[in-house]
CSV table of C-alpha atoms in Angstrom, one decimal:
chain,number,residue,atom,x,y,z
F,1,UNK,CA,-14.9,-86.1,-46.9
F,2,UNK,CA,-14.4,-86.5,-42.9
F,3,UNK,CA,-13.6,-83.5,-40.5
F,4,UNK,CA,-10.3,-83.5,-39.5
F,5,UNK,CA,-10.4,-83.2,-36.4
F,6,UNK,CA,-13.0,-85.6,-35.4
F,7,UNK,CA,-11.2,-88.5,-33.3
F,8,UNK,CA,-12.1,-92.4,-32.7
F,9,UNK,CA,-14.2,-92.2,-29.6
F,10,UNK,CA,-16.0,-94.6,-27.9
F,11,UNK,CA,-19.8,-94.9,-29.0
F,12,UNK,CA,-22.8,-95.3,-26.8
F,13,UNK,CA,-25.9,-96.5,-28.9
F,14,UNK,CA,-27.6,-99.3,-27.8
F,15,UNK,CA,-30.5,-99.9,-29.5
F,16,UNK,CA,-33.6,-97.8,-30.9
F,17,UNK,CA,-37.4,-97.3,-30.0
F,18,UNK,CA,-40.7,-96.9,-31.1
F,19,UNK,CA,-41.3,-93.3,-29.9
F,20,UNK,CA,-45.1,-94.5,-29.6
F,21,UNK,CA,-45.1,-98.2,-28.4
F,22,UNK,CA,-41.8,-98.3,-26.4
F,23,UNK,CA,-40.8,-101.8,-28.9
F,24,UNK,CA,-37.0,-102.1,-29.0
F,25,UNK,CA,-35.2,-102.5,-32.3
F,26,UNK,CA,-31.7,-103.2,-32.7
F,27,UNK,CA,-29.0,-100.8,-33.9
F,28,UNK,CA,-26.5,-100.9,-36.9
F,29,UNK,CA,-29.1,-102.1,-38.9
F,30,UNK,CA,-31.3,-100.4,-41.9
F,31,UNK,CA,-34.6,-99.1,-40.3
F,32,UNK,CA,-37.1,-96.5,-41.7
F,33,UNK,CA,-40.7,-96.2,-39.4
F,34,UNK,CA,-41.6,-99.2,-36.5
F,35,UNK,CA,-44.0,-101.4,-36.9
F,36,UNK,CA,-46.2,-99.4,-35.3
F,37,UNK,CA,-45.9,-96.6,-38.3
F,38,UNK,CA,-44.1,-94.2,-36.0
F,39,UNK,CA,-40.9,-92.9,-35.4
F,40,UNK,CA,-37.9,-94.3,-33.7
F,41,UNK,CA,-35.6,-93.1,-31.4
F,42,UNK,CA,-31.8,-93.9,-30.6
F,43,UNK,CA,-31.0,-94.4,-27.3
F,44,UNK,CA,-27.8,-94.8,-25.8
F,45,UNK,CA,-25.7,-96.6,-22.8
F,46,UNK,CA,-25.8,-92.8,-20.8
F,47,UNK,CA,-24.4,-94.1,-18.2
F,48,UNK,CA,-21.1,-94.9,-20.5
F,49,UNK,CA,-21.6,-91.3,-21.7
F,50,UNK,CA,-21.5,-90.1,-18.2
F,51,UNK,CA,-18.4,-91.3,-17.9
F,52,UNK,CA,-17.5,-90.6,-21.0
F,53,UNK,CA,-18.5,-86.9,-21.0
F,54,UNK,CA,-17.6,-84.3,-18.9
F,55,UNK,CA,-18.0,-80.2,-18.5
F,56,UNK,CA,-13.9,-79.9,-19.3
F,57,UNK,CA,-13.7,-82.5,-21.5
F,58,UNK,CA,-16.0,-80.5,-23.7
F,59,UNK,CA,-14.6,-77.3,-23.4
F,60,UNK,CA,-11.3,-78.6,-24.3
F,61,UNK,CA,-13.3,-79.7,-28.2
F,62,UNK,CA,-13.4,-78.2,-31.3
F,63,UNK,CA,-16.4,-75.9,-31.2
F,64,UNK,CA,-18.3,-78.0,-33.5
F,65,UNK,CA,-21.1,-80.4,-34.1
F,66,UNK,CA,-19.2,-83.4,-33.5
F,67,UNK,CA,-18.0,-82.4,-30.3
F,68,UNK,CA,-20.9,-84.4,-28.9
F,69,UNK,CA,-20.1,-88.0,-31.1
F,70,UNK,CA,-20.5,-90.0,-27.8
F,71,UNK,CA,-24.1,-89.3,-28.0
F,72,UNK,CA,-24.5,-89.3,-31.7
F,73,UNK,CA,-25.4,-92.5,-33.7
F,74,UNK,CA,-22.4,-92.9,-35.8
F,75,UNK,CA,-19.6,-95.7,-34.6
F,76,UNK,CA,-17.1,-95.3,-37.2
F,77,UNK,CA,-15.0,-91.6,-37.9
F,78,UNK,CA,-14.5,-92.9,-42.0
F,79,UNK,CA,-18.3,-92.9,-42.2
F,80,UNK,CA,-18.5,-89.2,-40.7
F,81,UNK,CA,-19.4,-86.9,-43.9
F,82,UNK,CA,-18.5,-83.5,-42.7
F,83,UNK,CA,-19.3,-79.9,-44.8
F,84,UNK,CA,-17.9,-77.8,-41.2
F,85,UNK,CA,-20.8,-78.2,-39.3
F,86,UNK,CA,-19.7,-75.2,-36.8
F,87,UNK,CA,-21.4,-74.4,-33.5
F,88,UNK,CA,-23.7,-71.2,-34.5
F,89,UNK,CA,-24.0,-68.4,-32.3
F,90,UNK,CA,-26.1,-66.3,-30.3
F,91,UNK,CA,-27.4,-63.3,-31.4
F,92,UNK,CA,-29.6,-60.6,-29.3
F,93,UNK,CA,-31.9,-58.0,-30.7
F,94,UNK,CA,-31.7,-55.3,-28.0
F,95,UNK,CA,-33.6,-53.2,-30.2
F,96,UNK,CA,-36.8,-55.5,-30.6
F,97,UNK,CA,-36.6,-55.9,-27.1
F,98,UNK,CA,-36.6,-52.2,-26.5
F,99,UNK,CA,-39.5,-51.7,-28.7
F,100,UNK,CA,-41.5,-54.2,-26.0
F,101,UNK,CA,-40.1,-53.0,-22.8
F,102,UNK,CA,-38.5,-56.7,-22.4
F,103,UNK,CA,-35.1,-58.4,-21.7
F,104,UNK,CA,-33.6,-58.8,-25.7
F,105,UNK,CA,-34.6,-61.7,-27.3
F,106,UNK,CA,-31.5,-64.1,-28.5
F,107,UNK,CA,-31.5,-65.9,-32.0
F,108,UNK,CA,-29.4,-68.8,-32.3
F,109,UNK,CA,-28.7,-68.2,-36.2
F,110,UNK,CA,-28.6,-72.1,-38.0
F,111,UNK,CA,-27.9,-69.7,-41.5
F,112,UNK,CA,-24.1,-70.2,-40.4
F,113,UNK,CA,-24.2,-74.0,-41.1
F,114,UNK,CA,-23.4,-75.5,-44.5
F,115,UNK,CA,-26.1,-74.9,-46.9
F,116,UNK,CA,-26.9,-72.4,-44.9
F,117,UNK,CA,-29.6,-73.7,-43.1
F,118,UNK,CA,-30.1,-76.1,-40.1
F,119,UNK,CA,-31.4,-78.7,-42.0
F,120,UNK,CA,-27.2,-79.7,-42.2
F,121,UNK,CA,-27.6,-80.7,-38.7
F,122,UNK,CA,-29.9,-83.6,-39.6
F,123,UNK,CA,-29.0,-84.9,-42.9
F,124,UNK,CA,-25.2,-84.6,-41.8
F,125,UNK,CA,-26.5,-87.2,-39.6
F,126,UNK,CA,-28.9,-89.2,-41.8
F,127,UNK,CA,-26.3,-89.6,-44.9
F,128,UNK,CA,-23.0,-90.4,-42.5
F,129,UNK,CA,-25.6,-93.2,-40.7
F,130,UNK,CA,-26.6,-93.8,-44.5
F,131,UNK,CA,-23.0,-94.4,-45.2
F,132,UNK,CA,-22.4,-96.1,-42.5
F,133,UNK,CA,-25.0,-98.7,-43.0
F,134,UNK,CA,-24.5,-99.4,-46.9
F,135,UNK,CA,-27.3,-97.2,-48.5
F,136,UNK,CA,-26.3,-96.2,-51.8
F,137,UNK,CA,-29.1,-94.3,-53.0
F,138,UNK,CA,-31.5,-91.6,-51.1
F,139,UNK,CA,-34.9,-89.7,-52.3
F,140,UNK,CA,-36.8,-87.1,-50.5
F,141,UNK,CA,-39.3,-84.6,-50.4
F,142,UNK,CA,-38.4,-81.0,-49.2
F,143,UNK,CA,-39.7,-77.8,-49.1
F,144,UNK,CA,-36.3,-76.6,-50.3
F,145,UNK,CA,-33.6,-76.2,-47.6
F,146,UNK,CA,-33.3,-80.1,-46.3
F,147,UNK,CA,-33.3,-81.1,-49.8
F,148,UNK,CA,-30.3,-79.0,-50.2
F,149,UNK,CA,-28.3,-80.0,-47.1
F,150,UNK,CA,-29.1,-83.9,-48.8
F,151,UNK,CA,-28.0,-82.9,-52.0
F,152,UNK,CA,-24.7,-81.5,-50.8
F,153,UNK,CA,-23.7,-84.5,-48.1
F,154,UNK,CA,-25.1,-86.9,-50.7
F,155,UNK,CA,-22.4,-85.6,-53.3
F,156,UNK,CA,-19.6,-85.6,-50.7
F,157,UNK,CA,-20.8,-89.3,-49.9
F,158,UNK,CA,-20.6,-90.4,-53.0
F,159,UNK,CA,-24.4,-91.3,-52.6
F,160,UNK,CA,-27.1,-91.0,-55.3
F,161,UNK,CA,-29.6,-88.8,-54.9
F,162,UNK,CA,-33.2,-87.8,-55.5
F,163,UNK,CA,-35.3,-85.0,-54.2
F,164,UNK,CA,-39.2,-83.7,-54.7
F,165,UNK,CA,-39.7,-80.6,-54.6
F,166,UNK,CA,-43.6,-78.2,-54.3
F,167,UNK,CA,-43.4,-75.8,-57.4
F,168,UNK,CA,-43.4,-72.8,-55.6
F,169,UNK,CA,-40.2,-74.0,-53.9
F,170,UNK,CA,-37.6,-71.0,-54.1
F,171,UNK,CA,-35.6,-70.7,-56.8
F,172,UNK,CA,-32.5,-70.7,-55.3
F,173,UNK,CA,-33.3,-74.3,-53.0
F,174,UNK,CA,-33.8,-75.6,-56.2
F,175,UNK,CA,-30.9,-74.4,-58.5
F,176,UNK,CA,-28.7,-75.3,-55.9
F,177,UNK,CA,-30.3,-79.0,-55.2
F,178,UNK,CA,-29.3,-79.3,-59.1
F,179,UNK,CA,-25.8,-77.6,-58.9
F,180,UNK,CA,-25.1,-79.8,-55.9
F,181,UNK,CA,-25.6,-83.2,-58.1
F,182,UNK,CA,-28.9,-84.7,-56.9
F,183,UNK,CA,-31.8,-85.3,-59.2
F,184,UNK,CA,-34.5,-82.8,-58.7
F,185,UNK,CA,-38.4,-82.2,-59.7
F,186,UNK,CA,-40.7,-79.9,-59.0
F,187,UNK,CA,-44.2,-81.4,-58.3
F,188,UNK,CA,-47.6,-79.1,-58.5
F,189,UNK,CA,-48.5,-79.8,-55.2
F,190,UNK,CA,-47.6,-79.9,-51.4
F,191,UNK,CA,-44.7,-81.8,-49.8
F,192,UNK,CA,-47.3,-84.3,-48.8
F,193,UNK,CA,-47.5,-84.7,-52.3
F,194,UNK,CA,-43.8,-84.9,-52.8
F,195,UNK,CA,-43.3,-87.5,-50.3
F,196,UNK,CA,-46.3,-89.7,-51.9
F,197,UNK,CA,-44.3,-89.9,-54.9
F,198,UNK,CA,-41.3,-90.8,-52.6
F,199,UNK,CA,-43.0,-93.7,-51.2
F,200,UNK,CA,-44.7,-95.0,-54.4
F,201,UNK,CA,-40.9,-95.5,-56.1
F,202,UNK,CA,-39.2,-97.3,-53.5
F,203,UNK,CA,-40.2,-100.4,-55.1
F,204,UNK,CA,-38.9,-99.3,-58.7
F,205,UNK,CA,-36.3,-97.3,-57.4
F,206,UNK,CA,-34.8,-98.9,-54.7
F,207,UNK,CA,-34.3,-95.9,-52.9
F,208,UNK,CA,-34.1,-95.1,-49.0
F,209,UNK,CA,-36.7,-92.7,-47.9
F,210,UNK,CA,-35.4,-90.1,-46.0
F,211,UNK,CA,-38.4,-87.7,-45.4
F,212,UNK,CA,-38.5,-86.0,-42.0
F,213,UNK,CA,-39.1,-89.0,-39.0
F,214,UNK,CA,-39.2,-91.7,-41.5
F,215,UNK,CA,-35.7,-92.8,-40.4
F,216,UNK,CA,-34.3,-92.3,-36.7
F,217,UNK,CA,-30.9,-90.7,-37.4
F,218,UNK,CA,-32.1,-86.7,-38.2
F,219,UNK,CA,-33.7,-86.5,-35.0
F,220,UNK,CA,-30.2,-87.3,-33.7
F,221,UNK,CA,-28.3,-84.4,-35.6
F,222,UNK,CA,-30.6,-81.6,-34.8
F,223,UNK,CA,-30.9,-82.6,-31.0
F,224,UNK,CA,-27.3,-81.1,-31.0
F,225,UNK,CA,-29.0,-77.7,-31.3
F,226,UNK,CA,-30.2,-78.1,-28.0
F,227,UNK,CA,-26.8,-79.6,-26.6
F,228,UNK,CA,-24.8,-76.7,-28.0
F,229,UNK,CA,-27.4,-73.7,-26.8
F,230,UNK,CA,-27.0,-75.1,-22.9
F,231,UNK,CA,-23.4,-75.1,-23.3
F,232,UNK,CA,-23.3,-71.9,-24.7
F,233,UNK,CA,-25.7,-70.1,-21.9
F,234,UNK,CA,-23.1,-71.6,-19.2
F,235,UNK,CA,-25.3,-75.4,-19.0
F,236,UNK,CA,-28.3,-73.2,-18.4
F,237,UNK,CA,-31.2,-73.5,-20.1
F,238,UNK,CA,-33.2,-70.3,-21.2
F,239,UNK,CA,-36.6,-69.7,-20.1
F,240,UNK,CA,-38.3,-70.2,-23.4
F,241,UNK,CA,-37.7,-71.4,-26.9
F,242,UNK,CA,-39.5,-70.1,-30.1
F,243,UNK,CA,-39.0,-72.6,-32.6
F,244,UNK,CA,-40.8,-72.8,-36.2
F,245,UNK,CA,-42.4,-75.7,-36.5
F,246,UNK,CA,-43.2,-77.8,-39.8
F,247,UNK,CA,-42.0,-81.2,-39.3
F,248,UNK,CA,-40.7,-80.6,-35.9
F,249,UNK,CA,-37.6,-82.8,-35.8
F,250,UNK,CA,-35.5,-79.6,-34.4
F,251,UNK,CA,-38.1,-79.4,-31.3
F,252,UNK,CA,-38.5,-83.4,-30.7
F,253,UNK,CA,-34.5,-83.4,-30.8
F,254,UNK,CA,-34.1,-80.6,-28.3
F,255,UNK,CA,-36.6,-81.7,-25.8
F,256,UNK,CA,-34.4,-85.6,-26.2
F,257,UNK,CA,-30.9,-83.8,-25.7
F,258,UNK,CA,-32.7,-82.0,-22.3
F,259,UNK,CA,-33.3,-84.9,-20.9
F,260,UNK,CA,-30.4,-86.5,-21.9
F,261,UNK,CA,-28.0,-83.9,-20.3
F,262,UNK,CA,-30.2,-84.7,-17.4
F,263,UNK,CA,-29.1,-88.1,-17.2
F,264,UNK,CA,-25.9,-87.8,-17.9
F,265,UNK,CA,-25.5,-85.0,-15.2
F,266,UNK,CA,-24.8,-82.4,-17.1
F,267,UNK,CA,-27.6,-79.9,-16.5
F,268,UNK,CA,-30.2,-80.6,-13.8
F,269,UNK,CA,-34.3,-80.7,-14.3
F,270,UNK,CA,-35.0,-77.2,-15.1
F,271,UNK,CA,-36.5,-76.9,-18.8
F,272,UNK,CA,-37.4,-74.6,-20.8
F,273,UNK,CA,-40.5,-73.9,-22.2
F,274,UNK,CA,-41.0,-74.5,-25.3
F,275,UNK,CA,-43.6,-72.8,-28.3
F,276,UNK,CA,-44.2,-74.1,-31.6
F,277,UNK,CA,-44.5,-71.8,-33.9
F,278,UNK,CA,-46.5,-71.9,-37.0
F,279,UNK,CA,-48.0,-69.8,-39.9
F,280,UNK,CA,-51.8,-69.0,-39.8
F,281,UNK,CA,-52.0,-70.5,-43.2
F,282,UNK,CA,-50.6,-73.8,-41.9
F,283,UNK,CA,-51.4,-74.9,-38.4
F,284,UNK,CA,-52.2,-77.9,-37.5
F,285,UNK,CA,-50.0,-78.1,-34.6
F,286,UNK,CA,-51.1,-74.9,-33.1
F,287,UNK,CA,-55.0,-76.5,-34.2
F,288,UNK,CA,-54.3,-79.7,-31.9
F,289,UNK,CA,-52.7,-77.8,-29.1
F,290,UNK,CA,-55.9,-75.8,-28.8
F,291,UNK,CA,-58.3,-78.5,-28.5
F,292,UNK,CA,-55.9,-80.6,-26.2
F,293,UNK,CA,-55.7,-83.2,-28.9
F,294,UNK,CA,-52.9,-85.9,-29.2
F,295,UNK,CA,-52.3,-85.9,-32.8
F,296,UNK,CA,-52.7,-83.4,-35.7
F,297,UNK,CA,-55.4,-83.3,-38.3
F,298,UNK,CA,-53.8,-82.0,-41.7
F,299,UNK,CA,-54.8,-78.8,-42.7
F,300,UNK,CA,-56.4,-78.0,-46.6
F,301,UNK,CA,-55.1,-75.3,-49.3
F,302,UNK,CA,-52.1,-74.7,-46.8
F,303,UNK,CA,-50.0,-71.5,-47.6
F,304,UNK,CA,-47.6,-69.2,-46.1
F,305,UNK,CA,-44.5,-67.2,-47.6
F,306,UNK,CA,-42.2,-69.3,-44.8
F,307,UNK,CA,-42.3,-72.0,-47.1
F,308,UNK,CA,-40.2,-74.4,-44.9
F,309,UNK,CA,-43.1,-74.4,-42.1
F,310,UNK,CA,-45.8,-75.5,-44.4
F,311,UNK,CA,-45.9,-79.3,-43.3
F,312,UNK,CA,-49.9,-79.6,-43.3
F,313,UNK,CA,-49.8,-82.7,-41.8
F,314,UNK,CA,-46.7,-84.1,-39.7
F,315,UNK,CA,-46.2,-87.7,-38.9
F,316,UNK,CA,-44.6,-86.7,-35.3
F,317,UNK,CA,-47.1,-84.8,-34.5
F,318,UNK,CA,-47.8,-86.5,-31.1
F,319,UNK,CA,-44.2,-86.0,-30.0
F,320,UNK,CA,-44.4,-82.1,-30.7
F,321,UNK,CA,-46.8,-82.1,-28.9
F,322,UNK,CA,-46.0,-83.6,-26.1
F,323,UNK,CA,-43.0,-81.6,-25.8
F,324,UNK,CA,-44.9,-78.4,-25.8
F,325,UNK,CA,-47.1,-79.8,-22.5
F,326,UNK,CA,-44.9,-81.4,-20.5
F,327,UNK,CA,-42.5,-78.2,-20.9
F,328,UNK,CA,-45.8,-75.7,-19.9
F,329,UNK,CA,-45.3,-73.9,-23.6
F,330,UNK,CA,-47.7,-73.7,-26.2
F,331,UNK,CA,-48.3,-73.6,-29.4
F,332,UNK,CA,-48.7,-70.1,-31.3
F,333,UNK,CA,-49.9,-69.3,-35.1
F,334,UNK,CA,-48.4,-65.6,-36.8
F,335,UNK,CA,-50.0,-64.4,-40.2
F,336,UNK,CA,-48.0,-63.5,-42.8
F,337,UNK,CA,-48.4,-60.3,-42.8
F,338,UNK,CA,-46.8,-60.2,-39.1
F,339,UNK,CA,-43.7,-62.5,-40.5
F,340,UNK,CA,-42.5,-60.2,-43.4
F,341,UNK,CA,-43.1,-56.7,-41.3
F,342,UNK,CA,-40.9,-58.4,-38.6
F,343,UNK,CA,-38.6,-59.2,-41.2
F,344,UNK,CA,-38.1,-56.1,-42.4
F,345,UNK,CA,-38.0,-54.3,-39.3
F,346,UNK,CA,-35.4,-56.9,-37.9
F,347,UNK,CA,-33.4,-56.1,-40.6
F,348,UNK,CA,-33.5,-52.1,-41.0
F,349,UNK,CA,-33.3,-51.2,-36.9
F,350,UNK,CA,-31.0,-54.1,-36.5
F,351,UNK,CA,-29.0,-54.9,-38.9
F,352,UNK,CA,-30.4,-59.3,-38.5
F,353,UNK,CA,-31.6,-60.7,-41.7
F,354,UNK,CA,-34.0,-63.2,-40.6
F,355,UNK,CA,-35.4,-65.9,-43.3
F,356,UNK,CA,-39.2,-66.1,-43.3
F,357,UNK,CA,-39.6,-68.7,-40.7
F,358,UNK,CA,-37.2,-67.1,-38.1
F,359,UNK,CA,-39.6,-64.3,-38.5
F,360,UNK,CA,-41.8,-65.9,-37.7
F,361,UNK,CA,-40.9,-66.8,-34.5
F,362,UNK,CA,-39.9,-63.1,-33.9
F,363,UNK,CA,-43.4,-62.1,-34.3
F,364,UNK,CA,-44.6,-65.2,-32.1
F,365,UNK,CA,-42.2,-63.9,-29.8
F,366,UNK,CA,-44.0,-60.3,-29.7
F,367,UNK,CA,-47.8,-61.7,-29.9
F,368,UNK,CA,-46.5,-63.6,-26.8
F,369,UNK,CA,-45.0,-60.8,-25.0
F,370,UNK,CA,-48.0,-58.2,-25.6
F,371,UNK,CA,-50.6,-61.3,-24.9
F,372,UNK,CA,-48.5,-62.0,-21.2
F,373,UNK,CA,-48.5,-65.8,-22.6
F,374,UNK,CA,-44.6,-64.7,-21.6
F,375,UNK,CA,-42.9,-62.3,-19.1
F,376,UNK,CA,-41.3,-59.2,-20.3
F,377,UNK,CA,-38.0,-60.8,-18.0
F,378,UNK,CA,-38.0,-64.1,-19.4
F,379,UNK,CA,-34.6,-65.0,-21.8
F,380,UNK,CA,-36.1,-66.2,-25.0
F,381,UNK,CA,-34.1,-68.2,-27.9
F,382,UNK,CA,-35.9,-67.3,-30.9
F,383,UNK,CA,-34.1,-69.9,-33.9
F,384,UNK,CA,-33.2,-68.3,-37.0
F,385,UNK,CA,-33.7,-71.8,-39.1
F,386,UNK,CA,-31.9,-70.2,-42.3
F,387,UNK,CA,-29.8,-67.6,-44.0
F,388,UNK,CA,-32.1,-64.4,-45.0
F,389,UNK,CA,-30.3,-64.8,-48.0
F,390,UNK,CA,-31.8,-67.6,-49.6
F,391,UNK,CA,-35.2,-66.1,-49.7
F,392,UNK,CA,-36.5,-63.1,-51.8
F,393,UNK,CA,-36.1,-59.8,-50.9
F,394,UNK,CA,-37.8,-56.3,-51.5
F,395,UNK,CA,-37.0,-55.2,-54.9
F,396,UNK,CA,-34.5,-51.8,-54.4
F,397,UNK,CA,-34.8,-49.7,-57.8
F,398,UNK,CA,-33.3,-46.6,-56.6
F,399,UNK,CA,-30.3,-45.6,-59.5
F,400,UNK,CA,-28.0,-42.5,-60.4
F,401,UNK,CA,-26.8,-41.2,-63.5
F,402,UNK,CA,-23.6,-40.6,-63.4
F,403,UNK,CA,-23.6,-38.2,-66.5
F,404,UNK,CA,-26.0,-36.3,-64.6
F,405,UNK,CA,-26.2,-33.5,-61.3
F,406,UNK,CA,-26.6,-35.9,-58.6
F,407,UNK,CA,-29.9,-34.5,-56.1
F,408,UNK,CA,-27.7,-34.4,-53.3
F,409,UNK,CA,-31.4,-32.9,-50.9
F,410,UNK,CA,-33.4,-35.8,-52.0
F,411,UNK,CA,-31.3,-38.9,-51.1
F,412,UNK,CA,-32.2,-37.4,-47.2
């Protein structure tokens, strides 16, 4: 299935990069981690995009992911799998920012993307690069949303696939993995876990391993978060960004498609700050930031009810971080508690129903505000990573008889 109204356009790539070492690799060609066990990064020709790519020439697009292909990975429009991967949009929350005395906080909702969740973004990307490059068959561990966005461009790729799941993994991630046509288990552990078994069968399975950073191309489609939000705050960037963090592709891609805009001229060196946000429960991020370390140590018995932020250990961890310093952010950890009050108050005195880990980076968002780790006139982009739908909500028993006098007094 290709979008319609994606056209041939040049492409850009010209090779990829050991995010730690700086080693080249060439493009078009299968790659999972660099030799060096890390991550790699496209880069592309941007002074081809430049010329390539211009204010009006954008504006005059669909408004779409794949408005920005010239700085995407994927050369030919056949091998595009598309669900509608539409630009999502801005949403303030005057009344949260009333209860703080502050300018209203904006969520970009990702819920609108197919699957609803943003995890679309990236695996749009991986399977049309998968596609593109000849893999026929994909496994992965998720926490439940990516391994639905992989299940559903899987099927419309004609690609075979396999995802891992923790046990406690919602209900509906999981029933709709299944419905979706991949193969699915639920494993009594961690996604650490999940991705172990993931590794151990690539021998006997001869399956690609897509888990988060373990192949270069997701990085790619969730950068375009960070394209689309400068566009859409007039190529501006706000003055913060609170973005839960598990695996962190979604803030390593922003702080890339900064810097590319940059260098293609398209915004200039202003950037915002940006805050990883994680659960109490599960923090290693927030763990290293505080003791100025480079990379993570995993966390034990990691738990939270925002499910897709419990990463306890996550193998990008040094570009995270290094994100969050060069920008001047930092990294901030919310309890539970905090994330479903937020939640729920969100969604009765605004009408926004926020999944568990865009709560959570509402209620970073206030810790920051009342802590003056932010000012109360700063424009924050709080990301809503998935539809409040897909998670459970509070039970509402409340019923009427119909055969019966209806209490008109005590439904005040």
């Amino acid at each position: 299935m290709t979008q319609p109204n994606i056209v041939d356009r040049p492409t850009f790539v010209s090779h990829l990069e050991c995010a730690a070492t700086g080693e080249r690799y060439p493009a078009d060609t299968v790659h999972g981690l660099s030799r060096a066990g890390k991550p790699l990064l496209v880069r592309y020709d941007l002074d081809g995009v430049r010329d390539a790519l211009s204010r009006e020439v954008l504006a005059a697009r669909a408004p779409d992911m794949w408005k920005w292909r010239e700085m995407l990975p994927v050369r030919h429009v056949v091998n595009v799998v598309s669900l509608g991967e539409v630009a999502t949009p801005l949403v303030p929350l005057p009344v949260l920012g009333a209860r703080h005395g502050a300018t209203a906080p904006i969520v970009k909702d990702e819920g609108r993307l197919p699957t609803g969740s943003f995890k679309a973004r990236g695996l749009v990307m991986a399977v049309s690069m998968a596609k593109e490059l000849g893999i026929r068959r994909i496994a992965m561990p998720t926490n439940g949303n990516a391994g639905a966005a992989m299940a559903a461009y899987c099927a419309a790729a004609g690609i075979e696939s396999y995802v891992f799941c923790p046990d406690d993994t919602p209900e509906v991630n999981v029933r709709e993995i299944a419905l979706q046509g991949a193969k699915v288990w639920r494993v009594n552990g961690l996604i650490g876990d999940c991705g172990r078994i993931v590794g151990e069968g690539r021998e006997a399975m001869g399956w690609f391993d897509l888990s988060t950073l373990k192949e270069p191309y997701r990085i790619e489609g969730k950068k375009t978060m960070g394209l689309e939000l400068v566009e859409q705050l007039g190529w501006q960037v706000p003055d913060v960004i609170f973005y839960p963090t598990g695996g962190g592709t979604g803030l390593i891609g922003m702080w890339k498609a900064f810097a590319e805009l940059e260098a293609i001229g398209l915004i200039g060196p202003e950037r915002p700050r940006m805050v990883a946000v994680q659960a109490s429960g599960c923090a290693p991020i927030v763990n290293a930031w505080k003791a100025g370390a480079n990379h993570a140590e995993p966390v034990t018995d990691a738990h939270t009810v925002a499910s897709g932020i419990r990463v306890p250990g996550a193998i990008g961890d040094f570009l995270i971080l290094n994100a969050v310093r060069e920008s001047g952010g930092f990294a901030i950890a919310v309890d539970d508690d905090a994330i479903i009050e937020v939640r729920d108050r969100v969604a009765r005195e605004g009408g926004f129903l926020l999944c568990p880990e865009g709560a959570a980076t509402a209620a970073a968002w206030e810790a920051a505000i009342d802590g003056g780790l932010i000012a109360r006139t700063d424009r924050a982009v709080l990301y809503n990573c998935a539809s409040g739908l897909k998670y459970p909500m509070p039970p509402a028993h409340a019923a009427i008889d119909r055969h019966q006098p209806i209490d008109w007094a005590a439904m005040r």
